[in-house]
Coordinates of C-alpha atoms in Angstrom, one line a residue:
Chain P
M1244 CA 36.5 7.6 -57.0
R1245 CA 35.3 4.8 -54.8
V1246 CA 37.8 2.4 -53.3
K1247 CA 37.5 -0.6 -51.1
Q1248 CA 38.9 -0.5 -47.6
V1249 CA 39.7 -3.6 -45.5
S1250 CA 39.5 -3.0 -41.7
V1251 CA 40.6 -5.3 -39.0
F1252 CA 39.7 -5.4 -35.3
V1253 CA 42.9 -5.9 -33.3
E1254 CA 43.8 -6.0 -29.6
N1255 CA 46.3 -3.3 -28.6
E1256 CA 49.0 -5.8 -27.9
C1257 CA 52.6 -6.5 -28.9
G1258 CA 52.8 -8.6 -32.1
R1259 CA 49.2 -8.1 -33.4
L1260 CA 50.2 -5.8 -36.3
E1261 CA 52.9 -8.3 -37.2
A1262 CA 50.2 -11.0 -37.4
I1263 CA 48.1 -8.9 -39.8
L1264 CA 51.1 -8.2 -42.0
E1265 CA 52.2 -11.8 -42.0
A1266 CA 48.7 -12.9 -43.2
L1267 CA 48.9 -10.4 -46.0
Q1268 CA 52.4 -11.2 -47.0
G1269 CA 51.6 -14.9 -47.1
E1270 CA 49.2 -14.2 -50.0
S1271 CA 51.5 -11.6 -51.6
I1272 CA 49.1 -8.8 -51.0
N1273 CA 50.5 -5.3 -51.1
I1274 CA 49.3 -2.5 -48.8
R1275 CA 48.8 0.9 -50.6
A1276 CA 47.8 2.9 -47.5
L1277 CA 47.3 2.1 -43.9
S1278 CA 45.9 3.9 -40.8
V1279 CA 45.4 2.8 -37.2
S1280 CA 42.9 4.2 -34.8
E1281 CA 43.4 3.0 -31.3
T1282 CA 42.2 3.0 -27.7
A1283 CA 44.3 1.7 -24.8
E1284 CA 42.6 -1.7 -25.3
F1285 CA 42.1 -2.2 -29.0
G1286 CA 42.6 -0.7 -32.4
I1287 CA 41.0 -0.6 -35.8
V1288 CA 43.5 -1.1 -38.6
R1289 CA 42.3 0.3 -41.9
M1290 CA 44.0 -0.6 -45.2
I1291 CA 43.8 0.0 -48.9
L1292 CA 45.1 -3.2 -50.5
D1293 CA 45.9 -4.0 -54.1
N1294 CA 43.5 -7.0 -53.8
P1295 CA 40.9 -6.2 -51.1
E1296 CA 38.8 -9.4 -51.5
K1297 CA 41.8 -11.7 -51.3
G1298 CA 43.2 -9.6 -48.4
L1299 CA 39.9 -10.0 -46.5
Q1300 CA 40.0 -13.8 -47.0
A1301 CA 43.6 -14.0 -45.9
L1302 CA 42.9 -12.1 -42.7
R1303 CA 39.7 -14.1 -42.0
Q1304 CA 41.8 -17.3 -42.4
A1305 CA 44.2 -16.0 -39.9
G1306 CA 41.3 -15.6 -37.4
F1307 CA 40.8 -11.8 -37.5
T1308 CA 37.4 -10.1 -37.4
T1309 CA 37.5 -8.0 -40.5
R1310 CA 35.2 -6.1 -42.9
I1311 CA 35.2 -4.3 -46.3
D1312 CA 33.7 -0.9 -46.8
W1313 CA 33.4 1.5 -49.7
M1314 CA 35.5 4.7 -49.2
L1315 CA 36.2 7.7 -51.4
S1316 CA 39.6 8.4 -52.6
A1317 CA 40.7 11.7 -54.1
Q1318 CA 43.8 13.1 -55.7
I1319 CA 45.0 16.3 -54.2
P1320 CA 47.8 18.6 -55.3
D1321 CA 50.8 18.2 -53.0
V1322 CA 50.9 22.0 -52.3
P1323 CA 49.9 24.2 -49.3
G1324 CA 46.2 24.4 -49.2
G1325 CA 45.8 21.3 -51.4
L1326 CA 43.7 19.3 -49.0
L1327 CA 41.7 22.4 -47.9
N1328 CA 40.7 23.6 -51.4
T1329 CA 40.3 20.2 -53.1
V1330 CA 38.5 18.2 -50.4
A1331 CA 37.8 19.8 -47.0
R1332 CA 36.2 23.1 -48.1
P1333 CA 33.9 21.7 -50.8
L1334 CA 32.7 18.9 -48.5
A1335 CA 32.1 21.3 -45.6
K1336 CA 30.2 23.7 -47.9
A1337 CA 28.0 20.8 -49.0
G1338 CA 27.3 19.9 -45.3
I1339 CA 29.2 16.6 -45.5
N1340 CA 31.0 15.4 -42.4
I1341 CA 34.2 13.4 -42.8
K1342 CA 34.2 10.6 -40.2
Y1343 CA 37.8 9.8 -40.7
F1344 CA 40.5 10.0 -43.3
Y1345 CA 44.1 9.3 -44.1
A1346 CA 46.5 10.4 -46.8
Y1347 CA 49.4 9.0 -48.6
I1348 CA 51.8 10.1 -51.3
G1349 CA 50.9 8.2 -54.4
Q1350 CA 53.1 6.0 -56.5
G1351 CA 56.0 7.7 -58.2
G1352 CA 56.0 10.3 -55.4
G1353 CA 55.1 13.1 -57.9
N1354 CA 53.3 16.3 -57.0
E1355 CA 50.1 14.6 -56.0
A1356 CA 48.9 13.0 -52.8
T1357 CA 45.9 10.7 -52.3
V1358 CA 43.4 11.0 -49.5
V1359 CA 41.1 8.1 -48.5
L1360 CA 38.0 9.4 -46.6
K1361 CA 34.8 8.1 -45.1
P1362 CA 32.1 10.8 -45.5
D1363 CA 28.7 10.4 -43.7
D1364 CA 27.0 10.6 -47.2
L1365 CA 29.1 8.7 -49.7
E1366 CA 27.1 9.4 -52.8
K1367 CA 26.7 13.1 -52.2
A1368 CA 30.4 13.4 -51.4
E1369 CA 31.3 11.6 -54.6
E1370 CA 29.2 14.0 -56.6
V1371 CA 30.8 17.0 -54.9
L1372 CA 34.3 15.8 -55.5
A1373 CA 33.5 14.7 -59.1
A1374 CA 32.1 18.2 -59.9
R1375 CA 35.5 19.7 -59.3
Chain F
M885 CA 29.6 -12.4 25.8
I886 CA 26.4 -14.4 25.4
R887 CA 23.6 -11.9 24.9
D888 CA 20.7 -14.4 25.0
P889 CA 21.8 -17.4 27.1
E890 CA 18.3 -18.7 27.2
H891 CA 18.4 -19.4 23.4
E892 CA 22.2 -19.5 22.7
A893 CA 23.1 -21.9 25.5
M894 CA 20.0 -23.9 25.6
P895 CA 20.4 -27.7 26.2
R896 CA 20.1 -29.2 22.8
S897 CA 17.1 -31.4 23.8
E898 CA 15.2 -28.2 24.7
L899 CA 16.4 -26.4 21.6
E900 CA 15.1 -29.3 19.5
K901 CA 11.8 -29.2 21.3
L902 CA 11.5 -25.4 20.5
Q903 CA 12.6 -26.1 16.8
L904 CA 9.9 -28.8 16.4
E905 CA 7.2 -26.6 17.9
R906 CA 8.1 -23.7 15.6
L907 CA 8.6 -26.0 12.5
K908 CA 5.1 -27.5 12.9
A909 CA 3.5 -24.1 13.2
K910 CA 5.5 -22.7 10.3
V911 CA 4.8 -25.6 8.0
R912 CA 1.1 -25.3 8.7
E913 CA 1.2 -21.6 8.1
V914 CA 2.9 -21.8 4.7
Y915 CA 0.6 -24.6 3.7
E916 CA -2.4 -22.5 4.4
K917 CA -1.2 -19.2 3.2
V918 CA 1.2 -19.8 0.3
P919 CA -0.2 -21.5 -2.8
F920 CA 3.3 -22.4 -3.9
Y921 CA 4.0 -24.5 -0.8
R922 CA 0.5 -26.1 -0.9
R923 CA 1.3 -27.2 -4.4
T924 CA 4.8 -28.5 -3.8
F925 CA 3.7 -30.2 -0.6
K926 CA 0.9 -32.0 -2.5
E927 CA 3.3 -33.0 -5.3
K928 CA 5.4 -34.7 -2.6
G929 CA 2.3 -36.2 -1.0
V930 CA 2.9 -34.5 2.3
T931 CA 0.6 -32.4 4.6
P932 CA 1.4 -30.5 7.8
D933 CA 0.1 -33.4 9.8
D934 CA 3.0 -35.5 8.6
I935 CA 5.5 -33.4 10.5
Q936 CA 5.7 -34.9 14.0
T937 CA 9.4 -35.0 14.6
L938 CA 12.4 -33.0 13.4
A939 CA 13.4 -36.0 11.3
D940 CA 10.2 -35.6 9.3
L941 CA 11.7 -32.5 7.8
T942 CA 13.1 -34.7 5.0
K943 CA 9.5 -35.4 3.9
L944 CA 9.2 -31.8 2.8
P945 CA 10.1 -30.5 -0.6
F946 CA 13.1 -28.3 -1.3
T947 CA 12.8 -24.7 -2.3
S948 CA 15.4 -23.3 -4.7
K949 CA 16.5 -20.0 -6.1
L950 CA 14.5 -20.8 -9.3
D951 CA 11.3 -20.8 -7.2
F952 CA 12.0 -17.3 -6.1
R953 CA 12.3 -16.3 -9.8
D954 CA 9.2 -18.1 -10.8
N955 CA 7.2 -16.5 -8.0
Y956 CA 8.6 -13.1 -8.4
P957 CA 7.9 -10.7 -6.8
Y958 CA 5.4 -11.5 -4.1
G959 CA 4.4 -15.1 -4.8
L960 CA 6.2 -16.6 -1.8
M961 CA 4.8 -14.2 0.7
A962 CA 2.7 -15.5 3.7
V963 CA 1.2 -12.2 4.8
P964 CA -0.7 -9.5 3.0
L965 CA 1.4 -6.7 1.5
E966 CA 0.0 -4.2 4.0
Q967 CA 1.9 -6.0 6.7
V968 CA 5.2 -5.6 4.9
V969 CA 7.4 -2.7 6.0
R970 CA 10.6 -3.2 4.1
I971 CA 12.0 -5.0 1.0
H972 CA 15.6 -6.0 0.4
S973 CA 16.9 -7.7 -2.7
S974 CA 19.8 -9.5 -4.3
S975 CA 20.6 -10.9 -7.7
G976 CA 18.7 -13.7 -9.2
T977 CA 20.1 -16.1 -11.8
T978 CA 18.6 -14.3 -14.7
G979 CA 16.8 -11.0 -15.1
K980 CA 14.6 -10.9 -12.0
P981 CA 16.2 -10.2 -8.7
V982 CA 15.4 -12.1 -5.4
I983 CA 12.9 -10.1 -3.3
A984 CA 13.0 -10.3 0.5
P985 CA 10.0 -8.7 2.3
Y986 CA 10.0 -8.1 6.0
T987 CA 7.2 -7.4 8.5
Q988 CA 7.8 -5.2 11.4
R989 CA 8.2 -8.3 13.6
D990 CA 10.7 -9.7 11.1
I991 CA 12.8 -6.5 11.4
D992 CA 12.6 -6.8 15.2
T993 CA 13.7 -10.4 15.1
W994 CA 16.5 -9.7 12.6
S995 CA 17.7 -6.7 14.7
E996 CA 17.9 -8.9 17.8
I997 CA 19.6 -11.7 15.9
M998 CA 22.2 -9.2 14.6
A999 CA 22.7 -7.7 18.1
R1000 CA 23.3 -11.2 19.3
T1001 CA 25.6 -11.8 16.4
L1002 CA 27.7 -8.7 17.0
A1003 CA 27.9 -9.7 20.7
T1004 CA 29.1 -13.2 19.8
C1005 CA 32.0 -11.6 17.9
G1006 CA 32.9 -9.6 21.0
A1007 CA 31.3 -6.3 20.2
T1008 CA 29.6 -4.4 23.1
K1009 CA 27.4 -1.3 23.6
D1010 CA 30.6 0.7 24.3
D1011 CA 31.9 0.0 20.8
V1012 CA 32.1 2.5 17.9
I1013 CA 31.0 0.4 14.9
Q1014 CA 31.8 1.7 11.4
N1015 CA 29.4 -0.1 9.1
A1016 CA 31.0 -0.1 5.6
Y1017 CA 28.5 -2.7 4.2
G1018 CA 26.5 -1.1 1.4
Y1019 CA 23.2 0.5 2.5
G1020 CA 20.2 0.0 0.2
L1021 CA 18.6 -3.1 -1.3
F1022 CA 21.6 -5.1 -0.1
T1023 CA 20.8 -6.7 3.3
G1024 CA 24.3 -6.0 4.7
G1025 CA 24.1 -2.3 5.4
L1026 CA 20.7 -2.1 7.2
G1027 CA 21.1 -5.5 8.7
F1028 CA 24.3 -4.6 10.6
H1029 CA 22.9 -1.1 11.3
Y1030 CA 19.8 -2.2 13.1
G1031 CA 21.8 -4.9 15.0
A1032 CA 24.4 -2.4 16.1
E1033 CA 21.7 0.0 17.3
R1034 CA 19.9 -2.7 19.1
L1035 CA 23.2 -3.6 20.9
G1036 CA 23.4 0.0 22.0
A1037 CA 26.7 0.7 20.2
L1038 CA 27.5 3.9 18.3
V1039 CA 27.0 3.3 14.6
I1040 CA 28.7 5.2 11.9
P1041 CA 26.8 4.4 8.7
T1042 CA 29.5 5.1 6.2
S1043 CA 28.2 2.5 3.7
S1044 CA 30.7 1.1 1.2
G1045 CA 33.1 3.2 -0.9
N1046 CA 34.8 6.6 -0.5
T1047 CA 37.7 4.8 1.2
K1048 CA 39.7 7.9 2.1
R1049 CA 36.8 9.3 4.0
Q1050 CA 36.4 6.0 5.7
I1051 CA 40.0 6.1 7.0
L1052 CA 39.5 9.7 8.1
L1053 CA 36.4 9.0 10.1
L1054 CA 37.9 5.8 11.4
Q1055 CA 40.7 7.8 13.0
D1056 CA 38.8 10.9 14.1
L1057 CA 35.7 9.2 15.5
G1058 CA 37.6 6.4 17.3
T1059 CA 36.1 3.5 15.4
T1060 CA 36.7 0.2 17.3
V1061 CA 34.8 -2.2 15.1
I1062 CA 34.7 -2.3 11.3
T1063 CA 32.0 -4.3 9.4
C1064 CA 32.5 -4.8 5.7
T1065 CA 33.4 -7.4 3.1
P1066 CA 36.8 -9.0 3.7
S1067 CA 38.1 -7.7 0.3
Y1068 CA 37.1 -4.2 1.4
A1069 CA 39.1 -4.6 4.6
L1070 CA 42.2 -5.1 2.5
I1071 CA 41.3 -2.1 0.3
L1072 CA 41.0 -0.1 3.5
H1073 CA 44.5 -1.2 4.5
E1074 CA 46.0 -0.4 1.2
T1075 CA 44.4 3.1 1.1
A1076 CA 45.4 3.8 4.7
T1077 CA 49.0 2.8 3.8
E1078 CA 49.0 5.2 0.8
M1079 CA 47.7 7.9 3.2
G1080 CA 50.5 7.2 5.6
V1081 CA 48.1 5.8 8.2
D1082 CA 48.9 2.6 10.1
L1083 CA 45.6 1.0 11.1
R1084 CA 47.3 -0.9 13.8
D1085 CA 47.9 2.5 15.6
T1086 CA 44.1 3.3 15.6
K1087 CA 41.5 2.1 18.1
L1088 CA 40.3 -0.5 15.7
R1089 CA 40.2 -3.9 17.4
L1090 CA 37.6 -6.0 15.7
G1091 CA 36.3 -6.7 12.2
I1092 CA 33.2 -8.6 11.2
F1093 CA 33.5 -9.8 7.6
G1094 CA 31.1 -11.6 5.3
A1095 CA 29.0 -11.5 2.2
E1096 CA 31.7 -13.1 0.1
P1097 CA 33.9 -16.2 0.2
W1098 CA 37.3 -15.8 1.9
S1099 CA 40.0 -18.0 3.3
E1100 CA 42.0 -18.5 6.5
Q1101 CA 45.0 -17.0 4.7
M1102 CA 43.0 -13.9 4.0
R1103 CA 42.0 -13.8 7.7
R1104 CA 45.6 -13.9 8.8
D1105 CA 46.5 -11.1 6.3
I1106 CA 43.7 -8.9 7.6
E1107 CA 44.4 -9.5 11.2
E1108 CA 48.0 -8.7 10.8
R1109 CA 47.7 -5.7 8.6
L1110 CA 44.8 -4.1 10.5
G1111 CA 45.9 -5.3 13.9
I1112 CA 42.5 -6.7 14.7
L1113 CA 40.5 -9.8 15.3
A1114 CA 38.7 -10.8 12.1
M1115 CA 35.4 -12.7 12.5
N1116 CA 33.5 -14.6 9.8
I1117 CA 29.7 -14.1 9.4
Y1118 CA 27.3 -15.8 7.1
G1119 CA 23.8 -15.1 5.8
L1120 CA 21.7 -14.8 2.7
T1121 CA 18.9 -12.7 1.4
E1122 CA 16.5 -15.5 0.7
V1123 CA 16.6 -16.5 4.4
I1124 CA 17.1 -13.2 6.2
G1125 CA 20.4 -11.5 5.3
P1126 CA 23.4 -11.5 7.6
G1127 CA 22.9 -13.2 10.9
V1128 CA 22.3 -16.8 10.0
S1129 CA 25.6 -17.8 11.6
V1130 CA 28.7 -16.1 13.0
E1131 CA 32.0 -17.0 14.8
C1132 CA 32.7 -16.5 18.4
P1133 CA 36.3 -15.5 19.5
Y1134 CA 37.3 -19.2 19.6
K1135 CA 37.0 -19.2 15.8
C1136 CA 36.0 -22.8 15.5
G1137 CA 33.0 -22.5 13.1
M1138 CA 30.1 -20.2 12.8
H1139 CA 27.3 -20.5 15.5
I1140 CA 24.0 -20.9 13.8
A1141 CA 21.0 -19.1 15.2
E1142 CA 19.2 -22.4 15.5
D1143 CA 16.2 -21.0 17.4
H1144 CA 15.4 -19.2 14.1
F1145 CA 17.0 -21.4 11.4
L1146 CA 16.7 -25.1 11.1
V1147 CA 19.7 -26.4 9.2
E1148 CA 20.6 -29.6 7.4
I1149 CA 23.4 -30.8 5.1
I1150 CA 22.4 -32.7 2.0
D1151 CA 24.2 -34.5 -0.8
P1152 CA 23.7 -32.0 -3.6
E1153 CA 23.4 -34.8 -6.2
T1154 CA 20.8 -37.0 -4.5
G1155 CA 19.2 -34.6 -2.1
E1156 CA 19.7 -37.1 0.8
Q1157 CA 20.3 -35.7 4.2
L1158 CA 23.9 -36.2 5.5
P1159 CA 24.9 -36.8 9.1
Y1160 CA 26.8 -34.2 11.2
G1161 CA 30.4 -33.7 10.2
E1162 CA 29.9 -34.6 6.6
E1163 CA 30.5 -31.9 3.9
G1164 CA 27.6 -31.1 1.6
E1165 CA 25.0 -28.4 0.6
L1166 CA 23.5 -26.3 3.4
V1167 CA 19.7 -26.3 3.5
I1168 CA 17.9 -23.8 5.7
T1169 CA 14.3 -23.7 6.9
T1170 CA 13.2 -20.5 8.6
L1171 CA 11.4 -21.0 11.9
T1172 CA 10.3 -17.5 12.8
K1173 CA 10.2 -15.5 9.5
E1174 CA 6.8 -14.0 9.0
A1175 CA 6.6 -12.2 5.6
Q1176 CA 8.4 -14.8 3.6
P1177 CA 9.2 -18.0 5.4
V1178 CA 11.2 -20.5 3.4
I1179 CA 11.1 -24.2 3.7
R1180 CA 14.2 -26.3 3.0
F1181 CA 16.0 -23.6 1.0
R1182 CA 18.9 -25.0 -1.0
T1183 CA 21.7 -22.5 -0.4
R1184 CA 24.1 -24.0 -2.9
D1185 CA 26.8 -23.3 -0.3
I1186 CA 29.1 -26.2 0.7
T1187 CA 29.8 -26.6 4.3
S1188 CA 29.5 -29.1 7.3
L1189 CA 27.9 -28.9 10.7
N1190 CA 29.3 -29.6 14.2
P1191 CA 26.7 -29.8 17.0
E1192 CA 29.3 -30.2 19.9
P1193 CA 29.1 -27.6 22.6
C1194 CA 31.7 -24.8 22.1
Q1195 CA 34.2 -23.5 24.7
C1196 CA 32.3 -20.2 24.6
G1197 CA 29.3 -21.9 26.3
R1198 CA 27.0 -21.8 23.3
T1199 CA 25.2 -25.0 22.5
T1200 CA 24.2 -24.0 18.9
A1201 CA 25.6 -26.1 16.1
R1202 CA 28.5 -24.5 14.2
M1203 CA 29.0 -24.5 10.4
S1204 CA 32.4 -24.6 8.9
R1205 CA 33.7 -21.9 6.5
V1206 CA 31.9 -22.2 3.2
T1207 CA 34.3 -24.0 0.9
G1208 CA 32.4 -23.7 -2.4
R1209 CA 29.2 -23.6 -4.4
T1210 CA 27.2 -26.2 -6.2
D1211 CA 26.4 -23.7 -8.9
D1212 CA 28.4 -21.1 -10.9
M1213 CA 27.5 -18.1 -8.8
L1214 CA 30.3 -15.6 -8.2
V1215 CA 30.5 -13.1 -5.4
V1216 CA 32.1 -9.8 -6.3
R1217 CA 32.3 -7.1 -3.7
G1218 CA 29.5 -8.8 -1.8
V1219 CA 27.2 -8.9 -4.8
N1220 CA 26.1 -12.2 -6.3
V1221 CA 26.8 -12.5 -10.0
F1222 CA 25.6 -15.4 -12.2
P1223 CA 27.2 -16.0 -15.6
S1224 CA 23.6 -16.4 -16.9
Q1225 CA 23.0 -12.8 -16.2
I1226 CA 26.0 -11.7 -18.2
E1227 CA 24.9 -14.0 -21.0
S1228 CA 21.4 -12.5 -21.1
V1229 CA 22.9 -9.0 -21.5
L1230 CA 25.1 -10.1 -24.4
L1231 CA 22.2 -11.7 -26.1
D1232 CA 20.1 -8.5 -25.7
V1233 CA 22.7 -6.4 -27.4
E1234 CA 22.2 -7.1 -31.1
G1235 CA 24.6 -9.5 -32.7
V1236 CA 26.7 -10.5 -29.8
E1237 CA 27.0 -14.3 -29.7
P1238 CA 27.9 -15.1 -26.2
H1239 CA 31.5 -15.8 -26.6
Y1240 CA 32.6 -14.2 -23.4
L1241 CA 34.8 -14.8 -20.4
I1242 CA 34.5 -13.6 -16.9
V1243 CA 37.9 -12.8 -15.5
V1244 CA 38.3 -12.7 -11.7
D1245 CA 41.3 -12.4 -9.6
R1246 CA 40.9 -14.7 -6.6
Q1247 CA 44.5 -14.5 -5.5
H1248 CA 44.5 -10.7 -5.4
A1249 CA 40.8 -10.2 -4.8
F1250 CA 41.6 -7.0 -2.9
K1251 CA 43.8 -5.5 -5.5
S1252 CA 41.5 -5.7 -8.4
D1253 CA 38.1 -5.5 -7.0
E1254 CA 36.9 -5.3 -10.5
L1255 CA 35.0 -7.8 -12.5
E1256 CA 36.2 -8.0 -16.1
I1257 CA 34.1 -9.4 -18.9
W1258 CA 35.9 -10.2 -22.1
V1259 CA 33.6 -10.1 -25.2
E1260 CA 34.7 -11.4 -28.5
V1261 CA 34.1 -9.0 -31.4
S1262 CA 32.3 -10.8 -34.2
E1263 CA 31.9 -9.5 -37.7
E1264 CA 28.3 -8.4 -36.9
L1265 CA 29.6 -6.2 -34.1
F1266 CA 32.7 -4.9 -35.8
S1267 CA 32.7 -1.4 -37.3
D1268 CA 35.5 0.5 -39.1
E1269 CA 34.4 3.6 -37.1
M1270 CA 35.9 4.0 -33.7
Q1271 CA 32.9 5.9 -32.5
K1272 CA 30.7 2.9 -33.1
M1273 CA 33.1 0.5 -31.4
E1274 CA 33.3 2.8 -28.4
D1275 CA 29.5 3.1 -28.3
L1276 CA 29.2 -0.7 -28.3
E1277 CA 31.6 -0.9 -25.4
R1278 CA 29.7 1.8 -23.5
R1279 CA 26.3 0.2 -24.2
L1280 CA 27.6 -3.2 -23.0
Q1281 CA 29.1 -1.5 -20.0
S1282 CA 25.9 0.3 -18.9
E1283 CA 23.6 -2.7 -19.6
M1284 CA 25.9 -4.9 -17.6
D1285 CA 26.2 -2.4 -14.7
S1286 CA 22.4 -2.1 -14.5
V1287 CA 21.7 -5.8 -14.6
L1288 CA 24.5 -6.9 -12.3
G1289 CA 24.3 -4.1 -9.9
I1290 CA 28.0 -3.6 -9.8
S1291 CA 30.4 -2.2 -12.3
A1292 CA 32.0 -4.6 -14.7
R1293 CA 34.8 -3.7 -17.0
I1294 CA 34.1 -4.7 -20.6
K1295 CA 37.1 -5.7 -22.7
L1296 CA 36.5 -6.2 -26.4
V1297 CA 38.8 -9.0 -27.6
E1298 CA 39.7 -10.7 -30.9
P1299 CA 37.8 -13.9 -31.8
K1300 CA 39.3 -17.1 -30.6
T1301 CA 41.0 -15.3 -27.7
I1302 CA 38.6 -17.2 -25.5
A1303 CA 39.4 -20.9 -25.5
R1304 CA 36.6 -23.1 -26.8
T1305 CA 36.0 -26.2 -24.7
E1306 CA 34.1 -29.4 -25.3
G1307 CA 30.7 -29.4 -23.8
K1308 CA 30.0 -26.9 -21.1
A1309 CA 32.1 -23.8 -21.9
K1310 CA 34.3 -22.5 -19.1
R1311 CA 33.0 -19.1 -18.4
V1312 CA 34.9 -18.0 -15.4
V1313 CA 38.7 -18.0 -15.2
D1314 CA 41.1 -16.7 -12.7
R1315 CA 43.6 -14.1 -13.9
S1316 CA 46.4 -16.5 -12.9
E1317 CA 45.2 -19.0 -15.4
L1318 CA 45.4 -16.6 -18.4

């Protein structure tokens, strides 16, 4: 299914993550998943929030450059080969590249994990994953 | 040693006679051959016949860097292109570079001026001169090269860069004179130290440094660390390149080649000529340049003039160390950089509003010989994909490098990192202010 991701441009410096988290906490926004991609100079913080629009506003208010993008999220069984069989292989077979992704163990910590991914063709990837 | 006593130690009354004779001829020449000057002369209501004394110089209009841009590339030339044998170039304020064409006679004149210049600093035909000014469009490399050859010295044309090889050649070939930017002299020292080489133990005895602003403190550092005499030289592409003026070993100002360059100091605000001794903007008229003479060129460099005879025996006026600029030009590794050039690159790259900052390190100019440009990442520029962000950085980097002619380090920063100021934004800061 589709899910909105909020991403933030951040300098790779002490205290910047703290500033992001403070902005979100101030509006009582919860982070469901988070990943950071970084260079020596800067990073991109990507987050799945319980209220993405409100989160975006809070971060903008705090002076951050931020954006919202549609992503795909998929449930995968928390077993060996789970990611391979449920997501990676079907998408590869359909010729879809995953630009980046991250995973988290869902609420309740049961026997399922959730992956958030950015395919190069969102609609096609959505069809492939829905067909399963 | 005075290479050309006839001109360098001429009684000033005779020098002024020679200057006037050359000025009258040059003014008539540009009026007849360069439409630009005919137009600006007419706008000021002046004709060549109005120039009867050196004081009449003030009747003539100024020429500025903007005029070079507006008449790019060949509009200021006074000879047909067939007579031009070489082009040099430096940065303009935006987009177009400054073009400096030379006839064969200009090259000969310049070579002789540079030979004289090197001799003024104390170099002789017995010296081994390692020329670490950049060769190419920059006037520094070839200007020094031709002068050193004319002097009869041995020239090692290392050009700039490849510092370890510079140190190796300096030791093995017995270099006695180094010519480069002052910041590069300190880089040579640092690299030599890393290599376990003490430059004071080599045959190096003299350095001739210019093409960027430096201080007396930096001179002392260089002299001590390299164990040499460090001399200051001045010049600019629009006029000829290096060789406009240079210090003698008495180090009391730079002797101006007044038989070739007529100099004055003006108030940069009013344009009024100022008397000797007062600080203001240096204005130069070329008296012998053929391909592209220039009348009353506003250098934007702040200095003062002293016409008193020097202990060295020269009678030419001396200009003090340049203390600043009347515009926002920066000099990085001998290359002129204008904030407006950086702005134009940012505007060209889609979406970048020019919230940028140029970070220089004047206190440790030799340690970080890098120009850093901070660019604020706006929402239009921002992507959640790292590859796109890195592409942006690379694109800015390569555009900037090609426009500026030197490598600049691009740093993407968060919005509001760069302080907003009332009115004219502060575009250049020293690292120590951050």
